[in-house]
GROMACS .gro file of C-alpha atoms in nm:
model
  393
    1MET     CA    1   1.367   1.239  -2.608
    2PRO     CA    2   1.380   0.967  -2.259
    3HIS     CA    3   1.119   0.969  -2.012
    4VAL     CA    4   1.113   1.139  -1.776
    5LEU     CA    5   1.003   1.030  -1.423
    6PRO     CA    6   0.751   1.097  -1.167
    7GLU     CA    7   0.898   1.350  -0.926
    8PRO     CA    8   0.747   1.224  -0.582
    9GLY     CA    9   0.760   1.643  -0.413
   10SER     CA   10   0.572   1.652  -0.687
   11LEU     CA   11   0.320   1.448  -0.714
   12PHE     CA   12   0.288   1.446  -0.264
   13GLU     CA   13   0.192   1.811  -0.377
   14LEU     CA   14  -0.051   1.711  -0.548
   15SER     CA   15  -0.247   1.474  -0.339
   16ALA     CA   16  -0.204   1.762  -0.089
   17ASP     CA   17  -0.364   1.968  -0.265
   18ARG     CA   18  -0.652   1.764  -0.291
   19ILE     CA   19  -0.736   1.614  -0.018
   20ARG     CA   20  -0.691   2.041   0.121
   21ARG     CA   21  -0.997   2.125  -0.171
   22ALA     CA   22  -1.192   1.806  -0.116
   23ALA     CA   23  -1.198   1.888   0.281
   24THR     CA   24  -1.315   2.262   0.236
   25GLU     CA   25  -1.539   2.134  -0.013
   26GLU     CA   26  -1.690   1.864   0.208
   27TRP     CA   27  -1.722   2.011   0.502
   28PRO     CA   28  -1.677   2.396   0.323
   29SER     CA   29  -1.787   2.640   0.742
   30GLU     CA   30  -1.515   2.399   0.934
   31PRO     CA   31  -1.176   2.484   0.970
   32VAL     CA   32  -0.915   2.226   0.809
   33THR     CA   33  -0.604   2.182   0.929
   34LEU     CA   34  -0.309   1.971   0.720
   35GLY     CA   35  -0.124   1.709   0.915
   36ALA     CA   36   0.237   1.523   0.887
   37HIS     CA   37   0.214   1.247   0.572
   38VAL     CA   38   0.186   0.913   0.722
   39PRO     CA   39   0.396   0.709   0.491
   40SER     CA   40   0.218   0.396   0.270
   41VAL     CA   41   0.340   0.260  -0.067
   42THR     CA   42   0.024   0.188  -0.170
   43GLY     CA   43  -0.177   0.541  -0.147
   44TYR     CA   44  -0.098   0.950  -0.049
   45VAL     CA   45  -0.203   0.929   0.260
   46ARG     CA   46  -0.199   1.275   0.545
   47ARG     CA   47  -0.373   1.296   0.910
   48VAL     CA   48  -0.622   1.566   0.914
   49GLN     CA   49  -0.806   1.805   1.152
   50LEU     CA   50  -1.106   1.908   1.093
   51ALA     CA   51  -1.204   2.104   1.398
   52GLY     CA   52  -1.059   1.916   1.699
   53ARG     CA   53  -1.163   1.650   1.538
   54GLU     CA   54  -0.863   1.377   1.367
   55LEU     CA   55  -0.957   1.246   0.978
   56PHE     CA   56  -0.729   1.030   0.725
   57ALA     CA   57  -0.755   1.180   0.482
   58LYS     CA   58  -0.700   0.894   0.186
   59ASP     CA   59  -0.531   1.024  -0.177
   60SER     CA   60  -0.504   0.688  -0.498
   61VAL     CA   61  -0.301   0.838  -0.750
   62LEU     CA   62  -0.489   0.591  -1.057
   63GLY     CA   63  -0.510   0.361  -0.829
   64LEU     CA   64  -0.181   0.174  -0.883
   65SER     CA   65   0.050   0.176  -0.608
   66LEU     CA   66   0.300   0.470  -0.583
   67VAL     CA   67   0.564   0.218  -0.671
   68SER     CA   68   0.431   0.190  -0.997
   69VAL     CA   69   0.288   0.509  -0.984
   70LEU     CA   70   0.669   0.711  -0.967
   71ARG     CA   71   0.842   0.402  -1.145
   72GLY     CA   72   0.656   0.510  -1.440
   73VAL     CA   73   0.400   0.257  -1.509
   74ALA     CA   74   0.117   0.593  -1.570
   75GLY     CA   75   0.368   0.792  -1.752
   76ASP     CA   76   0.550   1.162  -1.709
   77GLY     CA   77   0.485   1.343  -1.400
   78GLY     CA   78   0.239   1.545  -1.644
   79ARG     CA   79   0.051   1.280  -1.757
   80VAL     CA   80  -0.040   1.158  -1.418
   81ARG     CA   81  -0.207   1.484  -1.309
   82ALA     CA   82  -0.349   1.479  -1.665
   83ALA     CA   83  -0.497   1.085  -1.624
   84GLN     CA   84  -0.532   1.175  -1.225
   85ALA     CA   85  -0.808   1.473  -1.251
   86ALA     CA   86  -1.006   1.224  -1.485
   87TYR     CA   87  -0.929   0.957  -1.215
   88ALA     CA   88  -1.114   1.114  -0.897
   89THR     CA   89  -1.443   1.214  -1.040
   90THR     CA   90  -1.508   0.842  -1.167
   91PRO     CA   91  -1.774   0.608  -0.972
   92THR     CA   92  -1.605   0.323  -0.995
   93SER     CA   93  -1.238   0.499  -0.875
   94LEU     CA   94  -1.049   0.299  -0.641
   95LEU     CA   95  -1.157   0.471  -0.308
   96ALA     CA   96  -1.506   0.508  -0.406
   97ARG     CA   97  -1.565   0.177  -0.405
   98GLU     CA   98  -1.396   0.142  -0.045
   99ALA     CA   99  -1.618   0.489   0.056
  100ALA     CA  100  -1.948   0.312  -0.028
  101GLN     CA  101  -1.731  -0.056   0.107
  102LEU     CA  102  -1.689   0.131   0.441
  103ARG     CA  103  -2.022   0.233   0.401
  104ALA     CA  104  -2.164  -0.148   0.378
  105LEU     CA  105  -1.920  -0.306   0.664
  106ASP     CA  106  -2.047   0.004   0.919
  107ALA     CA  107  -2.457  -0.077   0.827
  108ALA     CA  108  -2.372  -0.477   0.920
  109GLY     CA  109  -2.200  -0.362   1.244
  110ILE     CA  110  -1.827  -0.481   1.078
  111ARG     CA  111  -1.607  -0.193   1.309
  112VAL     CA  112  -1.445  -0.018   1.096
  113ALA     CA  113  -1.291   0.286   1.041
  114ARG     CA  114  -1.573   0.464   0.905
  115CYS     CA  115  -1.577   0.688   0.644
  116ALA     CA  116  -1.609   1.003   0.757
  117GLY     CA  117  -1.681   1.190   0.379
  118TYR     CA  118  -1.582   1.152   0.012
  119ARG     CA  119  -1.495   1.415  -0.263
  120ASN     CA  120  -1.384   1.397  -0.521
  121GLY     CA  121  -1.137   1.133  -0.473
  122VAL     CA  122  -1.010   1.141  -0.194
  123LEU     CA  123  -1.115   0.949   0.134
  124PHE     CA  124  -1.186   1.048   0.500
  125THR     CA  125  -1.274   0.802   0.767
  126GLU     CA  126  -1.219   0.854   1.095
  127ALA     CA  127  -0.904   0.810   1.351
  128VAL     CA  128  -0.895   0.462   1.579
  129THR     CA  129  -0.612   0.479   1.800
  130GLY     CA  130  -0.530   0.150   2.005
  131PRO     CA  131  -0.251  -0.131   1.976
  132SER     CA  132  -0.276  -0.382   1.554
  133LEU     CA  133  -0.262  -0.712   1.612
  134LEU     CA  134   0.071  -0.762   1.446
  135ASP     CA  135   0.153  -0.528   1.821
  136LEU     CA  136  -0.049  -0.765   2.042
  137ILE     CA  137   0.086  -1.087   1.895
  138THR     CA  138   0.440  -0.894   1.953
  139LYS     CA  139   0.357  -0.846   2.336
  140GLU     CA  140   0.178  -1.116   2.421
  141PRO     CA  141   0.329  -1.391   2.175
  142ALA     CA  142   0.146  -1.651   2.316
  143ARG     CA  143  -0.179  -1.585   2.303
  144THR     CA  144  -0.121  -1.511   1.929
  145ALA     CA  145  -0.495  -1.833   1.807
  146ASP     CA  146  -0.635  -1.616   2.011
  147LEU     CA  147  -0.556  -1.270   1.910
  148MET     CA  148  -0.593  -1.437   1.525
  149THR     CA  149  -0.852  -1.554   1.566
  150GLY     CA  150  -1.064  -1.319   1.757
  151ALA     CA  151  -0.989  -1.086   1.430
  152PHE     CA  152  -1.160  -1.309   1.246
  153ARG     CA  153  -1.481  -1.299   1.422
  154GLY     CA  154  -1.449  -1.013   1.423
  155LEU     CA  155  -1.605  -0.994   1.071
  156ALA     CA  156  -1.878  -1.282   1.105
  157VAL     CA  157  -2.134  -1.101   0.964
  158LEU     CA  158  -1.876  -1.058   0.602
  159GLN     CA  159  -2.075  -1.277   0.421
  160SER     CA  160  -2.393  -1.085   0.577
  161PRO     CA  161  -2.647  -1.059   0.204
  162ALA     CA  162  -2.649  -0.634   0.271
  163VAL     CA  163  -2.240  -0.669   0.223
  164VAL     CA  164  -2.243  -0.918  -0.069
  165ASP     CA  165  -2.426  -0.721  -0.238
  166ALA     CA  166  -2.254  -0.477  -0.192
  167VAL     CA  167  -1.963  -0.590  -0.262
  168ASP     CA  168  -2.159  -0.735  -0.637
  169ALA     CA  169  -2.224  -0.363  -0.695
  170ALA     CA  170  -1.892  -0.302  -0.545
  171PRO     CA  171  -1.573  -0.544  -0.565
  172ILE     CA  172  -1.210  -0.403  -0.464
  173ALA     CA  173  -1.035  -0.675  -0.712
  174GLU     CA  174  -0.748  -0.546  -0.802
  175ARG     CA  175  -0.640  -0.594  -0.480
  176GLY     CA  176  -0.571  -1.005  -0.509
  177ILE     CA  177  -0.332  -1.192  -0.375
  178ASP     CA  178  -0.274  -1.416  -0.643
  179THR     CA  179  -0.472  -1.143  -0.976
  180THR     CA  180  -0.122  -0.919  -0.786
  181PHE     CA  181   0.104  -1.149  -0.842
  182ARG     CA  182  -0.050  -1.282  -1.227
  183ARG     CA  183  -0.028  -0.872  -1.300
  184LYS     CA  184   0.344  -0.827  -1.166
  185PHE     CA  185   0.535  -1.103  -1.337
  186ASN     CA  186   0.371  -1.127  -1.663
  187GLY     CA  187   0.659  -1.202  -1.985
  188ILE     CA  188   0.885  -1.050  -2.032
  189SER     CA  189   0.805  -0.775  -1.839
  190GLY     CA  190   0.762  -0.900  -1.470
  191ARG     CA  191   1.153  -1.090  -1.510
  192ALA     CA  192   1.178  -0.702  -1.576
  193TYR     CA  193   1.085  -0.633  -1.300
  194VAL     CA  194   1.314  -0.878  -1.088
  195ALA     CA  195   1.644  -0.819  -1.194
  196ARG     CA  196   1.578  -0.409  -1.077
  197LEU     CA  197   1.455  -0.582  -0.722
  198GLY     CA  198   1.652  -0.409  -0.438
  199ALA     CA  199   1.848  -0.161  -0.639
  200ASP     CA  200   1.780   0.179  -0.403
  201GLN     CA  201   1.817  -0.057  -0.026
  202LEU     CA  202   2.039  -0.338  -0.066
  203ASN     CA  203   2.456  -0.369  -0.115
  204GLU     CA  204   2.494  -0.523  -0.458
  205ARG     CA  205   2.564  -0.903  -0.297
  206THR     CA  206   2.229  -0.927  -0.121
  207ARG     CA  207   2.106  -0.802  -0.411
  208ARG     CA  208   2.122  -1.019  -0.586
  209GLY     CA  209   2.133  -1.345  -0.486
  210VAL     CA  210   1.785  -1.223  -0.399
  211VAL     CA  211   1.673  -1.147  -0.778
  212ALA     CA  212   1.854  -1.417  -0.789
  213VAL     CA  213   1.561  -1.611  -0.456
  214VAL     CA  214   1.265  -1.446  -0.654
  215GLY     CA  215   1.288  -1.483  -1.019
  216THR     CA  216   1.323  -1.873  -0.899
  217VAL     CA  217   1.026  -1.853  -0.718
  218VAL     CA  218   0.868  -1.680  -0.869
  219ALA     CA  219   0.921  -1.898  -1.202
  220ARG     CA  220   0.813  -2.206  -0.973
  221LEU     CA  221   0.439  -1.965  -0.908
  222LEU     CA  222   0.341  -1.961  -1.227
  223LYS     CA  223   0.404  -2.301  -1.269
  224LEU     CA  224   0.144  -2.397  -1.031
  225ARG     CA  225  -0.203  -2.400  -1.102
  226LEU     CA  226  -0.493  -2.421  -0.849
  227THR     CA  227  -0.757  -2.618  -0.884
  228PRO     CA  228  -1.047  -2.337  -0.840
  229ALA     CA  229  -1.168  -2.370  -0.407
  230PRO     CA  230  -1.519  -2.600  -0.442
  231GLY     CA  231  -1.840  -2.443  -0.316
  232PRO     CA  232  -1.949  -2.059  -0.404
  233CYS     CA  233  -1.709  -1.760  -0.344
  234LEU     CA  234  -1.782  -1.612  -0.031
  235VAL     CA  235  -1.683  -1.263   0.023
  236VAL     CA  236  -1.323  -1.224   0.169
  237TYR     CA  237  -1.205  -0.888   0.303
  238GLY     CA  238  -0.908  -0.916   0.072
  239ASP     CA  239  -0.647  -0.711   0.304
  240LEU     CA  240  -0.666  -0.839   0.567
  241LYS     CA  241  -0.308  -0.812   0.807
  242PRO     CA  242  -0.253  -0.750   1.126
  243GLU     CA  243  -0.131  -0.396   1.110
  244HIS     CA  244  -0.535  -0.380   0.954
  245VAL     CA  245  -0.758  -0.448   1.240
  246LEU     CA  246  -0.711  -0.289   1.535
  247PHE     CA  247  -0.830  -0.310   1.882
  248PRO     CA  248  -0.878  -0.016   2.047
  249ASP     CA  249  -0.984  -0.066   2.344
  250GLY     CA  250  -0.833  -0.382   2.415
  251PRO     CA  251  -0.719  -0.726   2.300
  252ASP     CA  252  -1.056  -0.963   2.455
  253GLU     CA  253  -1.256  -0.683   2.222
  254HIS     CA  254  -1.379  -0.684   1.908
  255PRO     CA  255  -1.155  -0.556   1.649
  256VAL     CA  256  -1.195  -0.268   1.420
  257PHE     CA  257  -1.037  -0.311   1.043
  258ILE     CA  258  -0.937  -0.064   0.833
  259ASP     CA  259  -0.892  -0.063   0.446
  260PRO     CA  260  -1.051  -0.329   0.323
  261GLY     CA  261  -1.020  -0.497  -0.019
  262LEU     CA  262  -1.370  -0.691  -0.035
  263SER     CA  263  -1.390  -0.897  -0.368
  264ARG     CA  264  -1.585  -1.234  -0.352
  265GLY     CA  265  -1.328  -1.520  -0.358
  266GLY     CA  266  -1.180  -1.839  -0.189
  267ALA     CA  267  -1.254  -1.954   0.210
  268HIS     CA  268  -0.872  -1.965   0.255
  269GLN     CA  269  -0.768  -1.655   0.110
  270ASP     CA  270  -0.840  -1.432   0.440
  271THR     CA  271  -0.627  -1.705   0.644
  272ALA     CA  272  -0.423  -1.752   0.375
  273LYS     CA  273  -0.321  -1.310   0.396
  274LEU     CA  274  -0.348  -1.344   0.791
  275VAL     CA  275  -0.057  -1.547   0.803
  276SER     CA  276   0.116  -1.424   0.609
  277ARG     CA  277   0.195  -1.094   0.704
  278ALA     CA  278   0.198  -1.309   1.094
  279LEU     CA  279   0.523  -1.525   0.922
  280LEU     CA  280   0.610  -1.191   0.742
  281SER     CA  281   0.597  -1.057   1.059
  282VAL     CA  282   0.838  -1.311   1.242
  283LEU     CA  283   1.118  -1.264   1.050
  284SER     CA  284   1.111  -0.881   1.067
  285ALA     CA  285   0.944  -0.770   1.367
  286VAL     CA  286   0.943  -0.965   1.641
  287PRO     CA  287   1.223  -0.984   1.883
  288VAL     CA  288   1.374  -1.320   1.871
  289HIS     CA  289   1.290  -1.449   2.248
  290ARG     CA  290   0.921  -1.446   2.120
  291SER     CA  291   0.898  -1.602   1.786
  292ALA     CA  292   0.914  -1.966   1.847
  293LEU     CA  293   0.590  -1.866   2.072
  294VAL     CA  294   0.420  -1.693   1.766
  295VAL     CA  295   0.484  -1.913   1.564
  296GLU     CA  296   0.322  -2.181   1.786
  297GLY     CA  297   0.019  -1.984   1.810
  298ILE     CA  298   0.040  -1.931   1.437
  299ASP     CA  299  -0.017  -2.272   1.370
  300THR     CA  300  -0.254  -2.327   1.615
  301PHE     CA  301  -0.480  -2.061   1.465
  302THR     CA  302  -0.452  -2.213   1.126
  303ARG     CA  303  -0.542  -2.531   1.167
  304GLY     CA  304  -0.815  -2.382   1.361
  305GLN     CA  305  -0.922  -2.263   1.040
  306ALA     CA  306  -0.930  -2.629   0.873
  307ARG     CA  307  -1.142  -2.799   1.119
  308HIS     CA  308  -1.463  -2.695   0.999
  309ILE     CA  309  -1.314  -2.837   0.636
  310GLY     CA  310  -1.386  -3.228   0.506
  311ARG     CA  311  -1.038  -3.466   0.523
  312ALA     CA  312  -1.115  -3.510   0.255
  313GLU     CA  313  -1.058  -3.152   0.157
  314ARG     CA  314  -0.801  -3.005   0.416
  315GLY     CA  315  -0.494  -3.081   0.184
  316MET     CA  316  -0.554  -2.914  -0.155
  317TRP     CA  317  -0.765  -2.610   0.179
  318LEU     CA  318  -0.397  -2.571   0.297
  319ARG     CA  319  -0.238  -2.619  -0.053
  320ARG     CA  320  -0.466  -2.359  -0.215
  321LEU     CA  321  -0.258  -2.167   0.134
  322LEU     CA  322   0.067  -2.226   0.093
  323VAL     CA  323   0.066  -2.096  -0.275
  324THR     CA  324  -0.165  -1.825  -0.159
  325TRP     CA  325   0.130  -1.717   0.094
  326LEU     CA  326   0.382  -1.742  -0.150
  327MET     CA  327   0.195  -1.475  -0.441
  328ASP     CA  328   0.098  -1.286  -0.063
  329SER     CA  329   0.481  -1.272  -0.005
  330VAL     CA  330   0.670  -1.240  -0.364
  331ASN     CA  331   0.376  -0.949  -0.414
  332ILE     CA  332   0.491  -0.657  -0.032
  333LEU     CA  333   0.887  -0.818  -0.071
  334SER     CA  334   0.903  -0.692  -0.414
  335THR     CA  335   0.706  -0.359  -0.448
  336TYR     CA  336   0.884  -0.275  -0.059
  337LEU     CA  337   1.296  -0.413  -0.353
  338ALA     CA  338   1.112  -0.209  -0.698
  339ALA     CA  339   1.067   0.136  -0.420
  340PRO     CA  340   1.275   0.462  -0.512
  341ALA     CA  341   1.494   0.610  -0.247
  342ALA     CA  342   1.297   0.944  -0.301
  343LEU     CA  343   0.999   0.704  -0.094
  344PRO     CA  344   0.939   0.763   0.272
  345LEU     CA  345   0.876   0.369   0.357
  346PRO     CA  346   0.703   0.279   0.668
  347GLU     CA  347   0.896   0.135   0.941
  348HIS     CA  348   0.756  -0.214   0.887
  349ALA     CA  349   0.874  -0.235   0.532
  350ARG     CA  350   1.229  -0.144   0.519
  351ALA     CA  351   1.208  -0.415   0.857
  352VAL     CA  352   1.099  -0.661   0.601
  353VAL     CA  353   1.319  -0.475   0.313
  354ASP     CA  354   1.635  -0.614   0.571
  355ALA     CA  355   1.500  -0.952   0.628
  356ALA     CA  356   1.447  -0.993   0.279
  357PRO     CA  357   1.738  -1.288   0.278
  358ALA     CA  358   1.603  -1.419   0.546
  359LEU     CA  359   1.200  -1.400   0.385
  360CYS     CA  360   1.378  -1.589   0.046
  361THR     CA  361   1.477  -1.870   0.220
  362VAL     CA  362   1.144  -1.994   0.374
  363LEU     CA  363   1.036  -1.911   0.005
  364ASP     CA  364   1.274  -2.084  -0.171
  365CYS     CA  365   1.145  -2.350   0.075
  366VAL     CA  366   0.843  -2.413   0.082
  367SER     CA  367   0.844  -2.323  -0.316
  368ALA     CA  368   1.079  -2.621  -0.377
  369ASN     CA  369   0.898  -2.820  -0.198
  370LEU     CA  370   0.574  -2.725  -0.323
  371THR     CA  371   0.663  -2.794  -0.646
  372ALA     CA  372   0.804  -3.161  -0.610
  373GLY     CA  373   0.485  -3.238  -0.505
  374THR     CA  374   0.542  -3.341  -0.162
  375ASP     CA  375   0.235  -3.307   0.137
  376PRO     CA  376   0.066  -3.028   0.195
  377ASP     CA  377   0.048  -3.058   0.557
  378VAL     CA  378   0.448  -3.155   0.491
  379VAL     CA  379   0.513  -2.831   0.320
  380TRP     CA  380   0.337  -2.679   0.687
  381ARG     CA  381   0.595  -2.846   0.933
  382LEU     CA  382   0.884  -2.762   0.704
  383ALA     CA  383   0.730  -2.391   0.645
  384LEU     CA  384   0.699  -2.292   0.989
  385ALA     CA  385   1.051  -2.466   1.103
  386SER     CA  386   1.227  -2.264   0.846
  387VAL     CA  387   1.107  -1.996   0.966
  388THR     CA  388   1.175  -2.058   1.292
  389ARG     CA  389   1.542  -2.123   1.255
  390GLU     CA  390   1.575  -1.754   1.002
  391ALA     CA  391   1.428  -1.589   1.282
  392VAL     CA  392   1.693  -1.662   1.563
  393ARG     CA  393   1.995  -1.639   1.321
   0.00000   0.00000   0.00000
């Protein structure tokens, strides 16, 4: 009998019902109204009105991305429904750990979208309004370096003992860039995954070109081996990207962070994630006439992050950052290109899909130079030049 893929409408109805029941149990005396669905490729997110207070409710299906679930990784709809009922009650579920991390960050003085409640696998967080780091960079490109540095300052106490203890008790290691990359592109299943990319989003000619480049870049990255970063593993935010950093009180005030994925990692990892997504925005979201200023600011920020590193280690730090950037870009591009047509994509995801050929040109250039053993500082300059060139085409 052929394998039947989960149907998006049924999956979303299941999550919406779970959110409704969890909210009723968490606040039995308060009227609850489910608002709009917030498109995402990871979890099912809804706006929720609770006695005049706006919250966001998130349901994670088996701790997997919605793209993976809808592609049948966890089985058909019946199997997903049965497995989710058990998964949601486990104390180690993804959102149980995220709730614990939000509480630990809040207690440490890091501004986050506070955990308003957690019940039966559903996480409720307070709504945060205000421009994101991406919004501000797009609007004020000359301030890119200062804005990115301000985001990092907001995480100044990330290594506090209470946060470290919380992370060691409940890390979200599966959101790590290297972990995600090696899980996606492992062996025969990884090659089959690449071969199907873009089937629902790109015309056949463009799709073939993108698939060829992604396959080549993945093969190069699988051959690259990074030596472990020196010193102890630090706590890293894990999912630090421009749309996860909000400035409700203005660009000169402390930012608010959403969707943490705290775990242990190298000192380069948060920088690499933020740089990766900022450079991706240059290709997909930043107006052409502002792109050069944004790239210049990203360069200034990145070099500023490396100033505290000894000269002997700086080249290896930059190489780690470049490889991690490549892995993250391949991860997110492949996720969007693997999404079934019936899955609503966020606006920025659609923009990335449209920019796929330009991004592939950049990834091909950078990965080829890294594989050839080119000096990391030279590769970095070539990478920025490639992004700037592709952004204005």
